[in-house]
Each structure stands twice: as C-alpha cells, then as structure tokens.
Coordinates of C-alpha atoms in Angstrom, one line a residue:
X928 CA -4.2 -29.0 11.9
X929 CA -2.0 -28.1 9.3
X930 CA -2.4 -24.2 10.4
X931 CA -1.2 -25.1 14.0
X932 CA 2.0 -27.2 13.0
X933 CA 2.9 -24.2 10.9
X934 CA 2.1 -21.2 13.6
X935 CA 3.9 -23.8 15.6
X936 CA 6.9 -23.8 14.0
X937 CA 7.7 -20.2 13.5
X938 CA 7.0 -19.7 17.2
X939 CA 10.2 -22.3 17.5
X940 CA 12.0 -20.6 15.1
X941 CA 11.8 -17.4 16.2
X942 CA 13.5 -18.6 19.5
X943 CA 16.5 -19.2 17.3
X944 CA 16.8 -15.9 15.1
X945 CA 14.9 -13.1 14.9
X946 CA 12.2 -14.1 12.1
X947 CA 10.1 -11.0 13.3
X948 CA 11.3 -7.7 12.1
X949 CA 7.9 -6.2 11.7
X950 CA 8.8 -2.7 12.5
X951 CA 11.4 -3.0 9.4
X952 CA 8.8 -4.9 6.8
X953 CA 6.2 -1.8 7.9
X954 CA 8.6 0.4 7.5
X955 CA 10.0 -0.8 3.7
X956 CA 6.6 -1.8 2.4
X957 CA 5.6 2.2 3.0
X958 CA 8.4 3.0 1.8
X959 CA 8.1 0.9 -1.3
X960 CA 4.3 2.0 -2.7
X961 CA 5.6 6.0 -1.9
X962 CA 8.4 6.1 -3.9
X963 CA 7.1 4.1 -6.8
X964 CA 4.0 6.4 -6.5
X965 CA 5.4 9.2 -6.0
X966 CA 8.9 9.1 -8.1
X967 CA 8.2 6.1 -10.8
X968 CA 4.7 6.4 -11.7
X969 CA 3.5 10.3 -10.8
X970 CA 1.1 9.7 -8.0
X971 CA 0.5 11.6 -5.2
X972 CA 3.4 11.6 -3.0
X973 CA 3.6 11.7 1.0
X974 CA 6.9 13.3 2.5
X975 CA 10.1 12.3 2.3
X976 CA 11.3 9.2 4.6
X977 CA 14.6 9.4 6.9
X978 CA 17.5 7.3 5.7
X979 CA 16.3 4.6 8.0
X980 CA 13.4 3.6 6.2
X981 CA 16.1 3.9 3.0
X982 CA 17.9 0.6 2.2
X983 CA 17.2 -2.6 0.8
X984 CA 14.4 -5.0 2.8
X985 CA 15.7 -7.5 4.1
X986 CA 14.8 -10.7 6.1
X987 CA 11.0 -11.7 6.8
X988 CA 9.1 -14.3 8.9
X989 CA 10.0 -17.0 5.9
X990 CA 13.4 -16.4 5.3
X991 CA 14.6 -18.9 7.7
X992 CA 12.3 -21.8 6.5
X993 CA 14.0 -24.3 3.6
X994 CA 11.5 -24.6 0.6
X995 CA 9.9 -28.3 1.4
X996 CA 8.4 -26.5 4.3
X997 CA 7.5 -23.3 1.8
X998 CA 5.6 -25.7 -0.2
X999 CA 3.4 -27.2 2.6
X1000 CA 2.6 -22.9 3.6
X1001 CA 1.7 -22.7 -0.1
X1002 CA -0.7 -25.8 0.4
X1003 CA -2.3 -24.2 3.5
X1004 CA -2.8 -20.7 1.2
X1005 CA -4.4 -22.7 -1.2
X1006 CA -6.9 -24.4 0.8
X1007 CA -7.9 -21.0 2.2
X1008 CA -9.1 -20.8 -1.5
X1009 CA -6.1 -18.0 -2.4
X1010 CA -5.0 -20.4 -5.0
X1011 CA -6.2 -20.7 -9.2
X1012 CA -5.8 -23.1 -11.7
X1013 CA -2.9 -21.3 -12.6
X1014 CA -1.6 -22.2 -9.1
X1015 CA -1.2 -19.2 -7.7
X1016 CA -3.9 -15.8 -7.6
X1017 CA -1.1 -13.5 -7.1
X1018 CA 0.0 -14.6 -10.9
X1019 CA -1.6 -14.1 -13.7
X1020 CA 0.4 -14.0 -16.6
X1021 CA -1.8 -12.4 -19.3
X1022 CA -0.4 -12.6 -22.2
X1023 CA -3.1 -11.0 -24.6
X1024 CA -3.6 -8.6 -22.1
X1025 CA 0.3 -7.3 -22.6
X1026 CA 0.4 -7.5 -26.3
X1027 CA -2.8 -5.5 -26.6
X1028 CA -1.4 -3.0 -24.0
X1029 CA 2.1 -2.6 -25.6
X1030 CA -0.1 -2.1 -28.7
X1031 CA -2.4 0.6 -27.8
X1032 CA -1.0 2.2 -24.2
X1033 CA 2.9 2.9 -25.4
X1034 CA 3.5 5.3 -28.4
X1035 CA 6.6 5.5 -31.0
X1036 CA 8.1 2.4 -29.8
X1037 CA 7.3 -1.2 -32.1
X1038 CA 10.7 -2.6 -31.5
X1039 CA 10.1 -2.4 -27.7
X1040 CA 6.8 -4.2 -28.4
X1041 CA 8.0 -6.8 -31.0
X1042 CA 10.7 -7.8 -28.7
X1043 CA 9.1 -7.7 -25.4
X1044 CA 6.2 -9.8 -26.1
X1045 CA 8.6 -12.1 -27.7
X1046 CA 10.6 -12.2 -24.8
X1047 CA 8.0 -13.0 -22.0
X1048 CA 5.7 -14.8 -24.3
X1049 CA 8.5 -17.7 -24.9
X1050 CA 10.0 -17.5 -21.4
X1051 CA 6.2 -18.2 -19.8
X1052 CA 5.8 -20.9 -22.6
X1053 CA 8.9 -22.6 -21.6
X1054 CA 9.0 -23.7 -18.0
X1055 CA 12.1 -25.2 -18.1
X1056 CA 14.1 -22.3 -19.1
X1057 CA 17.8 -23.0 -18.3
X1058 CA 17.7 -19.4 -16.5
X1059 CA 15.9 -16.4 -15.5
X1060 CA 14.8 -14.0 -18.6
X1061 CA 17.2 -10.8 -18.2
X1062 CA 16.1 -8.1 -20.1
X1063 CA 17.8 -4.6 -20.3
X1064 CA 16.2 -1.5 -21.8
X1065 CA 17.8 1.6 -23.5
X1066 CA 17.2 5.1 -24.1
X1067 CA 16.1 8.8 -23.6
X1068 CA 14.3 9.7 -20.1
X1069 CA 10.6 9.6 -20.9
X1070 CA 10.6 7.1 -24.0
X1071 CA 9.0 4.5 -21.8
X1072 CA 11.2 2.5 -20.2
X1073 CA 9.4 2.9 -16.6
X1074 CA 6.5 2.6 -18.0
X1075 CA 7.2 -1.0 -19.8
X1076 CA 8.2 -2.1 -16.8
X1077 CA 4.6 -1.2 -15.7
X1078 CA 2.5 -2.6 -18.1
X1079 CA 4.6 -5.8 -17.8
X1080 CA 3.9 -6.0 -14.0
X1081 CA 0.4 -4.7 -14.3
X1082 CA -0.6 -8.3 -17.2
X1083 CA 1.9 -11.3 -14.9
X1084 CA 0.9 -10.0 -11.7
X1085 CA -3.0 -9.8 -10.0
X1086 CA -1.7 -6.8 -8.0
X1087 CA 0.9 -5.2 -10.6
X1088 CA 3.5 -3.3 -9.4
X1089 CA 1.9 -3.6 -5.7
X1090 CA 2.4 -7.5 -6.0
X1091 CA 4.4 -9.0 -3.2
X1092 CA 6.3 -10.9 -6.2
X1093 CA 7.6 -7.6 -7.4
X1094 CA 10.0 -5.7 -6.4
X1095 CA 11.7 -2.4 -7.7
X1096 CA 15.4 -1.1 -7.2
X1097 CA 16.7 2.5 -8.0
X1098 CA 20.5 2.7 -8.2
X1099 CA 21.0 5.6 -6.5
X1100 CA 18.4 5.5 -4.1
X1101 CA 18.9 2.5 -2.8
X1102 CA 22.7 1.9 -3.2
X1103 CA 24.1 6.0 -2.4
X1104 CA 27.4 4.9 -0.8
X1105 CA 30.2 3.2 -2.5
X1106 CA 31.9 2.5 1.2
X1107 CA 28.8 0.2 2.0
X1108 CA 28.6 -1.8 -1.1
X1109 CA 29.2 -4.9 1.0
X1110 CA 26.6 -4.3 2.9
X1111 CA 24.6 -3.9 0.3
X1112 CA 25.2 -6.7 -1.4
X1113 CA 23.8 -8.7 1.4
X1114 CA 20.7 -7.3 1.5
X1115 CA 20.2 -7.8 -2.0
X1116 CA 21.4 -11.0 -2.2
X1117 CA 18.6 -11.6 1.1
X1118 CA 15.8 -9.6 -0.7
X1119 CA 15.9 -11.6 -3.9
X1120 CA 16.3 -15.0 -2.1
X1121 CA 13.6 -14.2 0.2
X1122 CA 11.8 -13.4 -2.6
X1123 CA 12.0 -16.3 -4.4
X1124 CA 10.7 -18.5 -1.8
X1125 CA 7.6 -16.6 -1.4
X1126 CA 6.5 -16.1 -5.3
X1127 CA 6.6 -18.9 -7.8
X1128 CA 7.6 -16.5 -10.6
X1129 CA 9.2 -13.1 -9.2
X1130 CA 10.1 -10.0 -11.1
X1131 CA 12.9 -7.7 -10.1
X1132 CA 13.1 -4.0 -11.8
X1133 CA 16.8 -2.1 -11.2
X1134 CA 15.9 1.6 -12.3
X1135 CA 18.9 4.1 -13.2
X1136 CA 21.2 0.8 -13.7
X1137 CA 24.1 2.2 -14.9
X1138 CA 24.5 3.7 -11.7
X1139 CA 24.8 0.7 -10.1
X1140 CA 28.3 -1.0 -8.4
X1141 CA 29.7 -3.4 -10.2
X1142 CA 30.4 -5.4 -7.4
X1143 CA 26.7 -5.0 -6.3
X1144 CA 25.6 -6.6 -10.1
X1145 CA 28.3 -9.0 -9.5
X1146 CA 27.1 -10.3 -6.4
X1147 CA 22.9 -11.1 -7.4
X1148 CA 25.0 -12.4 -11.0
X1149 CA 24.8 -16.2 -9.9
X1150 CA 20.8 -15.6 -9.5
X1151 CA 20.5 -14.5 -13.2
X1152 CA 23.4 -17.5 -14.6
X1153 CA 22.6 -20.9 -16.0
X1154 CA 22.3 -23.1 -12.4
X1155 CA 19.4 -25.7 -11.8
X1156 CA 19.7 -23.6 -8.4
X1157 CA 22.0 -21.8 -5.9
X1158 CA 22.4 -22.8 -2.4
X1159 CA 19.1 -24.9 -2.8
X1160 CA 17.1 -22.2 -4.5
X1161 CA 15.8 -22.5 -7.8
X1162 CA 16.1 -18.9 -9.8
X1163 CA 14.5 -19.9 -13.2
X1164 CA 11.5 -18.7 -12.7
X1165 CA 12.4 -15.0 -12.0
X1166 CA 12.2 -11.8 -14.4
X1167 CA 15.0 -9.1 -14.4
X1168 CA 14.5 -6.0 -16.2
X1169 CA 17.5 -3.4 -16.2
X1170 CA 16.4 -0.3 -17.0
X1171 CA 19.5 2.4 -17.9
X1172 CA 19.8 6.0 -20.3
X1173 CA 23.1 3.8 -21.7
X1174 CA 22.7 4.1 -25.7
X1175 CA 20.2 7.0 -25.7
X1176 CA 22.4 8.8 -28.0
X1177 CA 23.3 5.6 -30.6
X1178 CA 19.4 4.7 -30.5
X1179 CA 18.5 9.2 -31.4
X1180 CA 21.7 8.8 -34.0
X1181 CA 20.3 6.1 -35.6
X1182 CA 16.7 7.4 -35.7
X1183 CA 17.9 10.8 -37.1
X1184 CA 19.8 9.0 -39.8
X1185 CA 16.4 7.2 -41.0
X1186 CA 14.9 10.5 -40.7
X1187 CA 17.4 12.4 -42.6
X1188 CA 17.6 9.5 -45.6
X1189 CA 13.9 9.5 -45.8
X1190 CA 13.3 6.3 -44.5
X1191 CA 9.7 5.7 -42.4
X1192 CA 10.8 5.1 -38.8
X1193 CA 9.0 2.0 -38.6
X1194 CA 11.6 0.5 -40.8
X1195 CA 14.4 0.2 -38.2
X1196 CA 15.1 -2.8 -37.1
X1197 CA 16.9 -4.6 -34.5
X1198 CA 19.6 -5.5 -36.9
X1199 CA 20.2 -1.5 -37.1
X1200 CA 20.7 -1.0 -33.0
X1201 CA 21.3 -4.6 -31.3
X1202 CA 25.2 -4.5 -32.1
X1203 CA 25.7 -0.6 -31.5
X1204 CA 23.9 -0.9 -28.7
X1205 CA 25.8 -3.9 -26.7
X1206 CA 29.0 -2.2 -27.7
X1207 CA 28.0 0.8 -26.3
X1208 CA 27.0 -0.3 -23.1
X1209 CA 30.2 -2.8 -23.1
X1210 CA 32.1 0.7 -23.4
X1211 CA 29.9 2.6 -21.0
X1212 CA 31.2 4.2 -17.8
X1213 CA 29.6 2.6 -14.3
X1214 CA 29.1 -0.2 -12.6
X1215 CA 26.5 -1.5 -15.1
X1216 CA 29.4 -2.6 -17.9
X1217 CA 31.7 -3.3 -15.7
X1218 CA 29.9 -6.2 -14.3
X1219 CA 29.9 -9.9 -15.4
X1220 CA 26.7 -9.4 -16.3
X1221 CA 27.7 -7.9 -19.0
X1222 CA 30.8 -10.1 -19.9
X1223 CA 29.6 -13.4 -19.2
X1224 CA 26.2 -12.6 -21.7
X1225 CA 23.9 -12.8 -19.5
X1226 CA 21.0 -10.4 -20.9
X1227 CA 18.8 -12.1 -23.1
X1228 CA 17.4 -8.9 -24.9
X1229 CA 18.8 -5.5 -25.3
X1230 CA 15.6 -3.6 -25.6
X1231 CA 16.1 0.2 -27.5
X1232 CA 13.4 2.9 -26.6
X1233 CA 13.7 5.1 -29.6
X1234 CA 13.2 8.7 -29.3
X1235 CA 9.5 10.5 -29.8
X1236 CA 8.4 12.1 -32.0
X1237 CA 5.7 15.1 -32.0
X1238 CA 2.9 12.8 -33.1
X1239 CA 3.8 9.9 -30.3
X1240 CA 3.6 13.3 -27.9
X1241 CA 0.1 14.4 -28.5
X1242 CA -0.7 11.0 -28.1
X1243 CA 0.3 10.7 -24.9
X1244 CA -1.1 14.1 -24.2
X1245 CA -4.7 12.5 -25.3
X1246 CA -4.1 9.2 -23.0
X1247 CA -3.5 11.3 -20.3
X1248 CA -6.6 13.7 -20.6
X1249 CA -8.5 10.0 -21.3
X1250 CA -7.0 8.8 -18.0
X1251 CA -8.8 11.9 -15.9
X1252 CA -12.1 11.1 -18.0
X1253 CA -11.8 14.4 -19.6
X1254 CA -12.5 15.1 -23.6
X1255 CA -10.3 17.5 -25.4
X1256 CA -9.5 18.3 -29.0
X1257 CA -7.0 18.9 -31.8
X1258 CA -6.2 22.2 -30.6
X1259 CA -5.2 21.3 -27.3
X1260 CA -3.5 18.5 -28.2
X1261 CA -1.3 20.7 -29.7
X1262 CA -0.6 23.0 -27.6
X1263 CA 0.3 20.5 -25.2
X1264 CA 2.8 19.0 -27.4
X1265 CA 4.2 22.8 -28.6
X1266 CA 5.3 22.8 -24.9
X1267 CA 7.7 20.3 -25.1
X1268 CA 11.3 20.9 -25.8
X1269 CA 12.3 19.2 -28.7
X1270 CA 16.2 18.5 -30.4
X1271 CA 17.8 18.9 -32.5
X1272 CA 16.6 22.6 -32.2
X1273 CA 16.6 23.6 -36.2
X1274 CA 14.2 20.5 -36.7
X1275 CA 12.2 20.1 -33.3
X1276 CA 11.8 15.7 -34.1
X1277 CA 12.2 14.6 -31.1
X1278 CA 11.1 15.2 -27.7
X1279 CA 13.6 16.0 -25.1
X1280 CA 11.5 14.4 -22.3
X1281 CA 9.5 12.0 -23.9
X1282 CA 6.1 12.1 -22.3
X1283 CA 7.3 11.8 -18.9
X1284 CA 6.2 15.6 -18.0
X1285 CA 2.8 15.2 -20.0
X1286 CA 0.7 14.3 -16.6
X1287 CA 1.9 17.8 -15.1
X1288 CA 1.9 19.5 -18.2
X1289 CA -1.8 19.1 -18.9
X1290 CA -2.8 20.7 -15.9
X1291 CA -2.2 24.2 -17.4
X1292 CA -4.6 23.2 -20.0
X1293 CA -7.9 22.7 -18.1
X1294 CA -10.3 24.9 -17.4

C-alpha cells in the first residue's frame, strides 16, 4: 500500500516540475565511475565524454519531496529488507577496518593516520556534532591524498567510492569557467542538498581544491557552518574532505630539516606543521583561501601528507605487484623505486611523484 501512495505521489509531482531527468542522471552517473576510474584511481578508462555529460548533477526524482516524506521512502527501503541494524546497508562505518587500513595500505604517512582516525572516529561517535567534520589535506602529488580519501570511502560506505552517498568534485574539471560560477553554484548547492536527503551520512571529496572559486566555496559554506539545519535540511551528518597541493613545500621543508638535524622522521609532529600550514594556505593564491571557509575556521583538521621517502616507494611498488597476485623480490623492488625521480637531486630523499606512477611503472618490470 505504502509502495502505491509513494509511486503515486511522484506521478503527481512530476506534473508540476520535471522530477525525471533520466537522460541527465545516466549520463552523470557514467560519467562519474569513468573519471574516478580512470583519472583518480588508475583503472581502465573508456573515452573521453563531450562537455555535456561535464558539469555538476543536478536534480533527481527526490529533490522535490520535503524530508517527512524522505523518511516514509526510507521505511518502504527498509521493509524490502535493504536496511541493518545500523539503519542503513549503504553505511557501514567500520572503524577497525580504517585504522587497520591507514596502518598497513598507506606508507610514510603516521600523522595522516593519527589524525584521521581521530577525526572520523570522534565525529561517528558523536551524533550530535554541532556540524559536518571538514577535513583538508596537504601536500606533494602522489603522497596519498586521493588515496585517503579512498580508503575512507571504501570502510563508511558498503559500496565505497561507488556509494550513492559519495560524491567526488575536481576543481577544474568540474568548475573550468569563471564566467559561469553562478551557475555553478547552483548545481552544487542542488547536488549536495539532494544528496543529503537521500543518505543519512554523505561524504563529499573536492579534488585540486585550491583551484576552486571562492565564490563557489562560499556558496556550499552554510552546509559546512554551525546550523541545526538550512532551509529545513539537516547537514551534520555530512563529511567534507578538501584535498589541495597548498603547503607541499612547508610540509618537504620541514621534513628535510628533521632529516638534515638527524632527527627520525617519525618524530614530527603536528605541533611542527598545523600553524605553518594554516598560514600558508591563509596566504595561498586561489579560490581555496580566499573563501570564508577559510576565515570563518571552518576545517576541523589540516591534514599534512609528508613527502616519501625511497623506503615508503618500494613499498608501494610491493603493494602493487601484491594487488596483481604477482610475487617479486628485493631486486625488483629496487629497480622499481631507482626509477623514480627523486629531490633534492644531490640527496635523492624524496620522491618527486610519490607512488602515484608505481601502477604503470611496474609494468616494465614483468616478464
């Protein structure tokens, strides 16, 4: 009965406005998986989609509805037998699952895992934060900031970074024009609402983020602030990760100084890079500090990715011969990470790409 009255009342509404755009959510849900696939995580890529298929998704079947009748859809998913004790399949929110993957999976980085797990750990704990958790990672290409933002998806969500409660942004990908800004900001403003109403806890990942308007950050800001809701929808339960290159060379200058003065790298602390690092993005060019995201405090952790080392590198190499289920050894561990390009030049310490390349780069190593 309760199916009816719902298919019921999205006929009705859909004589009103156009709930139905099903061309457009084919077209951004393909357009999603390839470019995370393809550009974000190295999978295998299809060709490139026109500029049509390019912008920001916007309104689907349920945008229209209020969240009273949300709550009675969620009932009827439940009853279909969709639903767990956690009251929703779709999230899972495993947090052993991320500390032990931010332990073994990701190399040369314990502050990232010290203060990530802190960070979602005590927002999940806490259902009544006063606002959404905003975090904003730092540093080099390849140091992992992508792939954080992976592993985070992969232990909240049932479907990881496929989950219909995530949702990934890259600057300059999906905001290219400055003239349409406005226009952009409705569509994001649309896709995170619309969001919301769907997923009881959502995360939202902005790659490239310094690129970003400021009047585009400015605009999803109220989503992200200290409100019990905005324009009836509640926020607190979303996850927004920021994920810039701002700071790379503080966070390499301050590893390089430990190195230099002897010290174990494991030994710097947040102490040694929060401060550097805020003023540095405060100071930054782009939309990113320019934004009153930034000046009304509104990230809860500044995150530094520091840079790797030659050791974190053959690991990295070894995960990703372990991923193909092939063996290797010593020897070709290091000749894997020989082929990297590592600064400063006299020294070769750190990688200049991180492990992003290792994937490709082990392919001239089989047999």
């Amino acid at each position: 009965m309760l199916l009816l009255w719902i298919l019921a009342a999205l006929c009705a509404s859909s004589a009103e406005a156009d709930f139905f755009p099903l061309d457009s959510i084919s077209n951004v849900s393909s357009y999603y998986f390839n470019y995370i696939y393809c550009n974000i995580w190295e999978g295998e890529c299809q060709p490139h989609q026109d500029d049509a298929a390019q912008q920001v998704p916007t309104r689907d079947l349920w945008a229209g509805f209020p969240q009273d009748y949300m709550s009675l859809v969620h009932q009827w998913y439940c009853s279909l037998g969709q639903c767990c004790d956690s009251g929703d399949c779709r999230v899972t929110n495993n947090i052993t699952g991320l500390a032990l993957d931010l332990r073994t999976r990701l190399h040369g980085q314990h502050l990232v895992q010290s203060v990530v797990l802190k960070a979602v750990q005590g927002f999940l704990s806490s259902p009544e934060s006063n606002k959404p958790l905003t975090l904003s990672f730092h540093g080099w290409s390849g140091t992992g900031k992508n792939y954080v933002a992976r592993i985070i998806a992969d232990n909240l969500y049932r479907d990881g970074v496929k989950s219909e409660c995530v949702r990934l942004f890259i600057a300059p990908f999906h905001f290219p024009h400055a003239r349409l800004v406005d226009t952009y900001k409705g569509q994001l403003r649309e896709s995170i609402r619309d969001l919301v109403l769907r997923c009881p806890q959502t995360l939202f990942i902005f790659d490239e983020a310094e690129k970003l308007h400021p009047g585009l950050i400015d605009a999803i800001k109220p989503f992200m602030d200290h409100y019990d809701n905005v324009d009836g929808v509640n926020y607190r339960r979303a996850l927004f990760l920021f994920l810039s290159n701002i700071g790379g060379a503080t966070i390499n200058d301050v590893a390089l100084d430990f190195w230099h003065s002897g010290q174990n790298r494991e030994d710097i602390g947040m102490e040694d890079l929060e401060h550097r690092l805020r003023a540095e993005t405060m100071e930054s060019h782009g939309g990113f500090a320019q934004s009153e995201l930034m000046s009304g405090h509104l990230i809860d952790f500044f995150v530094p990715f520091l840079p790797l080392e030659y050791r974190h590198v053959k690991l990295c190499a070894r995960d990703a011969f372990t991923a193909r289920g092939l063996q290797t050894d010593e020897a070709t561990l290091d000749e894997v990470a020989k082929a990297m390009l590592y600064v400063p030049k006299e020294e070769r310490l750190f990688s200049a790409q991180g492990c992003k390349s290792i994937p490709q780069r082990i392919n001239f190593f089989l047999p």
